[in-house]
Coordinates of C-alpha atoms in Angstrom, one line a residue:
X1 CA 96.6 85.1 95.4
X2 CA 99.5 84.0 93.3
X3 CA 102.1 82.9 95.8
X4 CA 105.7 82.4 95.0
X5 CA 107.0 79.6 97.3
X6 CA 110.8 79.2 97.3
X7 CA 112.2 76.0 98.5
X8 CA 109.1 74.2 97.2
X9 CA 110.8 70.9 96.8
X10 CA 112.1 70.7 100.3
X11 CA 110.6 69.3 103.5
X12 CA 108.7 72.5 104.4
X13 CA 107.6 73.1 100.8
X14 CA 106.0 69.8 100.4
X15 CA 103.9 70.3 103.5
X16 CA 103.1 73.9 102.9
X17 CA 102.1 73.9 99.2
X18 CA 99.0 71.7 99.7
X19 CA 97.8 74.0 102.5
X20 CA 98.1 77.1 100.3
X21 CA 96.3 75.4 97.4
X22 CA 93.5 74.3 99.8
X23 CA 93.1 78.0 100.7
X24 CA 92.5 78.7 97.0
X25 CA 95.9 80.2 96.3
X26 CA 97.8 79.5 93.1
X27 CA 101.3 78.3 94.1
X28 CA 104.3 78.9 92.0
X29 CA 107.0 76.7 93.4
X30 CA 110.7 77.6 92.8
X31 CA 113.6 75.4 93.8
X32 CA 117.0 74.3 92.5
X33 CA 115.7 70.7 92.6
X34 CA 112.6 69.2 91.0
X35 CA 109.5 68.5 93.1
X36 CA 105.9 67.8 92.9
X37 CA 104.9 71.5 93.4
X38 CA 107.9 73.1 91.7
X39 CA 107.3 74.9 88.4
X40 CA 110.5 76.9 88.3
X41 CA 113.9 75.4 88.5
X42 CA 116.6 77.8 89.6
X43 CA 118.2 79.7 92.4
X44 CA 117.0 82.8 94.2
X45 CA 120.6 84.1 93.7
X46 CA 119.7 84.6 90.0
X47 CA 118.3 88.1 90.1
X48 CA 117.0 88.1 86.4
X49 CA 115.2 84.8 87.0
X50 CA 113.6 86.1 90.2
X51 CA 112.4 89.2 88.3
X52 CA 111.1 87.2 85.4
X53 CA 109.1 84.8 87.7
X54 CA 107.6 87.7 89.6
X55 CA 106.5 89.4 86.4
X56 CA 105.4 86.3 84.3
X57 CA 103.4 84.8 87.1
X58 CA 101.9 88.0 88.4
X59 CA 103.0 87.2 92.0
X60 CA 101.0 88.7 94.8
X61 CA 102.8 87.2 97.8
X62 CA 106.1 85.5 98.6
X63 CA 106.9 82.8 101.1
X64 CA 110.7 82.5 101.1
X65 CA 111.8 79.1 102.4
X66 CA 114.8 78.4 100.2
X67 CA 118.2 78.5 101.9
X68 CA 121.4 76.7 102.4
X69 CA 121.1 75.1 105.9
X70 CA 123.4 74.0 108.7
X71 CA 124.2 70.5 107.2
X72 CA 125.3 72.4 104.0
X73 CA 128.2 73.9 105.9
X74 CA 130.3 70.8 105.2
X75 CA 129.4 70.9 101.5
X76 CA 129.5 74.5 100.4
X77 CA 131.9 77.5 100.9
X78 CA 130.8 80.5 102.9
X79 CA 130.3 82.5 99.7
X80 CA 127.5 80.2 98.6
X81 CA 125.7 80.9 101.9
X82 CA 126.1 84.6 101.2
X83 CA 124.9 84.3 97.6
X84 CA 121.8 82.3 98.5
X85 CA 120.8 83.3 102.0
X86 CA 121.6 87.0 101.9
X87 CA 121.8 88.1 98.2
X88 CA 118.9 85.7 97.3
X89 CA 116.7 87.2 100.0
X90 CA 117.5 90.7 98.9
X91 CA 116.7 89.8 95.3
X92 CA 113.3 88.6 96.3
X93 CA 112.6 91.6 98.6
X94 CA 113.5 94.2 96.0
X95 CA 111.7 92.5 93.2
X96 CA 108.7 92.1 95.5
X97 CA 108.7 95.9 96.0
X98 CA 109.2 96.6 92.4
X99 CA 106.2 94.5 91.3
X100 CA 103.8 95.5 94.1
X101 CA 103.7 92.3 96.1
X102 CA 101.3 92.6 99.0
X103 CA 103.1 90.5 101.6
X104 CA 106.3 88.6 102.3
X105 CA 106.9 85.7 104.7
X106 CA 110.5 84.7 105.5
X107 CA 111.6 81.4 107.0
X108 CA 114.3 82.1 109.5
X109 CA 115.7 79.8 112.2
X110 CA 116.2 79.7 116.0
X111 CA 119.7 78.5 115.2
X112 CA 120.8 82.2 114.8
X113 CA 119.9 82.7 118.5
X114 CA 122.5 80.1 119.7
X115 CA 125.9 81.4 120.7
X116 CA 129.0 79.2 121.1
X117 CA 128.5 79.5 124.9
X118 CA 124.9 78.1 124.8
X119 CA 126.0 75.4 122.3
X120 CA 128.8 74.4 124.8
X121 CA 126.2 74.2 127.6
X122 CA 127.9 76.8 129.8
X123 CA 126.0 78.4 132.6
X124 CA 123.9 77.2 135.5
X125 CA 120.5 77.7 133.9
X126 CA 118.8 76.7 130.6
X127 CA 119.0 79.7 128.3
X128 CA 115.4 81.1 127.9
X129 CA 115.2 82.3 124.3
X130 CA 112.5 84.6 122.9
X131 CA 112.3 87.5 120.5
X132 CA 113.9 89.9 123.0
X133 CA 117.0 87.7 123.5
X134 CA 120.3 89.2 122.6
X135 CA 122.8 90.3 121.7
X136 CA 122.6 87.7 118.9
X137 CA 126.0 86.0 118.2
X138 CA 125.4 83.2 115.7
X139 CA 128.0 80.5 115.9
X140 CA 128.4 79.7 112.2
X141 CA 127.8 81.0 108.6
X142 CA 124.3 79.6 108.5
X143 CA 123.1 81.5 111.5
X144 CA 125.1 84.6 110.5
X145 CA 123.5 84.8 107.0
X146 CA 120.0 84.1 108.3
X147 CA 120.4 87.0 110.8
X148 CA 121.6 89.2 108.0
X149 CA 118.6 88.2 105.9
X150 CA 116.3 89.1 108.8
X151 CA 117.9 92.5 109.0
X152 CA 117.3 93.0 105.3
X153 CA 113.7 92.2 105.8
X154 CA 113.4 94.8 108.5
X155 CA 115.2 97.4 106.3
X156 CA 113.0 96.8 103.3
X157 CA 109.9 97.0 105.4
X158 CA 111.1 100.3 106.9
X159 CA 112.0 101.8 103.6
X160 CA 109.1 100.5 101.4
X161 CA 106.3 99.5 103.8
X162 CA 106.2 95.9 102.5
X163 CA 104.4 93.8 105.1
X164 CA 106.9 91.1 106.2
X165 CA 106.7 88.3 108.8
X166 CA 109.9 86.6 109.9
X167 CA 109.4 83.1 111.4
X168 CA 112.2 81.7 113.4
X169 CA 111.4 78.1 113.3
X170 CA 112.9 75.5 115.6
X171 CA 113.8 72.0 114.4
X172 CA 111.4 70.1 112.2
X173 CA 113.7 68.1 109.9
X174 CA 113.0 64.3 109.6
X175 CA 116.5 63.0 109.4
X176 CA 118.9 62.0 112.2
X177 CA 120.5 64.7 114.3
X178 CA 124.0 65.6 113.2
X179 CA 125.2 65.0 116.8
X180 CA 123.4 61.6 117.2
X181 CA 126.6 59.8 118.0
X182 CA 127.2 62.3 120.9
X183 CA 123.6 62.2 122.2
X184 CA 123.4 58.4 122.3
X185 CA 119.6 58.3 121.8
X186 CA 117.5 56.9 119.0
X187 CA 116.1 59.5 116.5
X188 CA 112.5 59.2 117.7
X189 CA 113.6 59.5 121.4
X190 CA 115.6 62.6 120.6
X191 CA 112.7 64.2 118.6
X192 CA 110.3 63.4 121.4
X193 CA 112.5 65.1 124.0
X194 CA 113.1 68.1 121.8
X195 CA 109.3 68.8 121.6
X196 CA 109.7 69.9 125.2
X197 CA 111.9 72.9 124.3
X198 CA 113.3 73.1 120.7
X199 CA 111.2 71.4 118.1
X200 CA 107.9 71.5 116.2
X201 CA 106.4 69.2 113.7
X202 CA 106.5 69.8 109.9
X203 CA 102.7 70.2 109.7
X204 CA 102.9 72.9 112.4
X205 CA 105.7 74.7 110.6
X206 CA 103.6 74.7 107.5
X207 CA 100.5 76.0 109.3
X208 CA 102.6 78.8 110.9
X209 CA 103.5 80.0 107.4
X210 CA 99.9 79.8 106.3
X211 CA 98.8 81.9 109.2
X212 CA 101.7 84.4 108.7
X213 CA 100.7 84.9 105.1
X214 CA 97.2 85.8 106.1
X215 CA 98.2 88.1 109.0
X216 CA 101.1 89.9 107.4
X217 CA 99.2 93.0 106.1
X218 CA 97.6 93.7 109.5
X219 CA 100.8 93.2 111.5
X220 CA 103.1 95.1 109.1
X221 CA 106.3 93.6 110.4
X222 CA 107.1 91.0 113.0
X223 CA 109.7 88.5 114.1
X224 CA 108.4 85.4 115.8
X225 CA 109.9 82.3 117.4
X226 CA 107.9 79.3 116.2
X227 CA 108.2 76.1 118.3
X228 CA 106.0 73.7 120.2
X229 CA 104.7 75.3 123.4
X230 CA 107.0 74.5 126.2
X231 CA 105.4 73.2 129.4
X232 CA 108.1 74.8 131.5
X233 CA 108.2 78.1 133.3
X234 CA 111.1 80.5 133.2
X235 CA 111.6 80.1 136.9
X236 CA 112.5 76.4 136.3
X237 CA 115.5 77.3 134.1
X238 CA 118.0 76.4 136.8
X239 CA 116.3 73.1 137.7
X240 CA 116.1 72.2 134.0
X241 CA 119.8 72.5 133.7
X242 CA 120.5 70.4 136.8
X243 CA 117.8 67.7 136.6
X244 CA 115.4 68.1 133.7
X245 CA 113.9 64.6 134.2
X246 CA 112.6 65.6 137.6
X247 CA 110.9 68.6 136.3
X248 CA 109.3 66.6 133.5
X249 CA 108.1 63.9 135.9
X250 CA 106.5 66.6 138.1
X251 CA 104.6 68.0 135.1
X252 CA 103.9 64.7 133.4
X253 CA 103.7 62.1 136.2
X254 CA 103.3 59.1 133.8
X255 CA 106.1 60.2 131.5
X256 CA 108.9 58.1 133.2
X257 CA 106.8 54.9 132.9
X258 CA 105.7 55.5 129.4
X259 CA 109.3 56.2 128.4
X260 CA 110.6 53.1 130.1
X261 CA 108.1 50.9 128.2
X262 CA 109.4 52.4 125.0
X263 CA 113.0 52.0 126.0
X264 CA 113.5 55.7 125.9
X265 CA 115.4 58.1 128.2
X266 CA 114.1 61.4 129.5
X267 CA 116.7 64.3 129.2
X268 CA 118.9 64.7 132.2
X269 CA 119.7 68.3 131.3
X270 CA 118.1 70.9 129.1
X271 CA 120.4 73.7 127.9
X272 CA 117.9 76.0 126.1
X273 CA 114.1 76.7 125.8
X274 CA 112.5 78.4 122.9
X275 CA 109.5 80.5 124.1
X276 CA 106.9 80.9 121.4
X277 CA 104.4 82.8 123.5
X278 CA 104.6 86.0 121.3
X279 CA 103.6 84.1 118.2
X280 CA 100.5 82.9 120.1
X281 CA 99.7 86.4 121.4
X282 CA 100.3 88.5 118.3
X283 CA 100.3 86.2 115.3
X284 CA 97.5 84.1 116.6
X285 CA 99.4 80.8 116.1
X286 CA 100.0 78.0 118.5
X287 CA 101.5 74.6 117.5
X288 CA 99.0 71.8 117.6
X289 CA 101.6 69.1 118.5
X290 CA 103.7 69.2 121.6
X291 CA 105.3 66.8 124.2
X292 CA 101.8 65.9 125.5
X293 CA 101.0 64.7 122.0
X294 CA 104.0 62.3 122.2
X295 CA 102.8 60.9 125.5
X296 CA 99.3 60.4 124.2
X297 CA 100.8 58.4 121.3
X298 CA 102.7 56.3 123.7
X299 CA 99.6 55.7 125.8
X300 CA 97.4 54.8 122.8
X301 CA 99.9 53.2 120.5
X302 CA 99.1 55.6 117.7
X303 CA 101.7 57.2 115.4
X304 CA 104.0 59.9 116.8
X305 CA 103.2 63.5 115.7
X306 CA 106.7 64.0 114.4
X307 CA 108.2 62.4 111.3
X308 CA 111.5 60.4 111.6
X309 CA 113.4 59.2 108.6
X310 CA 117.0 58.3 109.1
X311 CA 117.5 57.9 105.4
X312 CA 116.0 61.2 104.4
X313 CA 118.0 63.1 101.8
X314 CA 117.0 66.6 100.8
X315 CA 116.2 67.1 97.1
X316 CA 119.2 69.5 96.8
X317 CA 121.6 66.8 98.1
X318 CA 120.1 64.3 95.6
X319 CA 120.6 66.9 92.8
X320 CA 124.2 67.6 93.8
X321 CA 125.0 63.9 94.0
X322 CA 123.7 63.2 90.6
X323 CA 125.6 66.0 88.9

């Protein structure tokens, strides 16, 4: 198939494009910033450009990963999020229908599932979050626009029958957390902890999109949380909030010692857990990397499954800086 991959110069795009090409697809990368797999420079907010790309490249399928993200909140006005995340998604959806595209995969985010209350850590239990969680009350413009884009995906599927898979991915960025000063842990320690309940690796994020592309026609429509499989049970939500380290030690007896050798700290409290069980059941996808992979790396001295780069700057930020 001829696959339009938006956001092709970004962190997901650079992992996903090679997988698609290995499957025999022709990848047409589109991004506002140059990249190794980007053939079209431009924004999805440009409707005539989107229409021209669809037509000129005979696009059969779309994977829409381009977006303004949470770190962009400090750099762009709300209108820019609406233009790119909402209007840009609608442009792609409508042009996909107009040109007879066979399937559409939309990269969403678990961030839209986090309310201000969950963010503040209120409550006596870890919030257990899956596709049935709600009502959804995103806490910022990023989450609000991604939720609106999801609703557009559902609307277009209902009206036109376009097979669409929405993937709510948890964290997989390589850079430091924007709250690193508050957390007080090293980047690798933080990422390792997050694989327990709110992270996946970039290679798993890319593989999830590859699977979704193949499965979209048979599923028709679906929204899936995509995150490393959590080792916890819902019944442990209260204990995770009170004393997460104890729960972790019970499930992974050598974790405290392995962490101590590394100079790391296990989380004392976990405020949320993303449950990706539905993706495994219906989409047929399960992340390869999880917290157990981290512990195995600590035991063997092999590289960690996640990528950490404190100096990582997105292509879009580089482009904006150079203007």
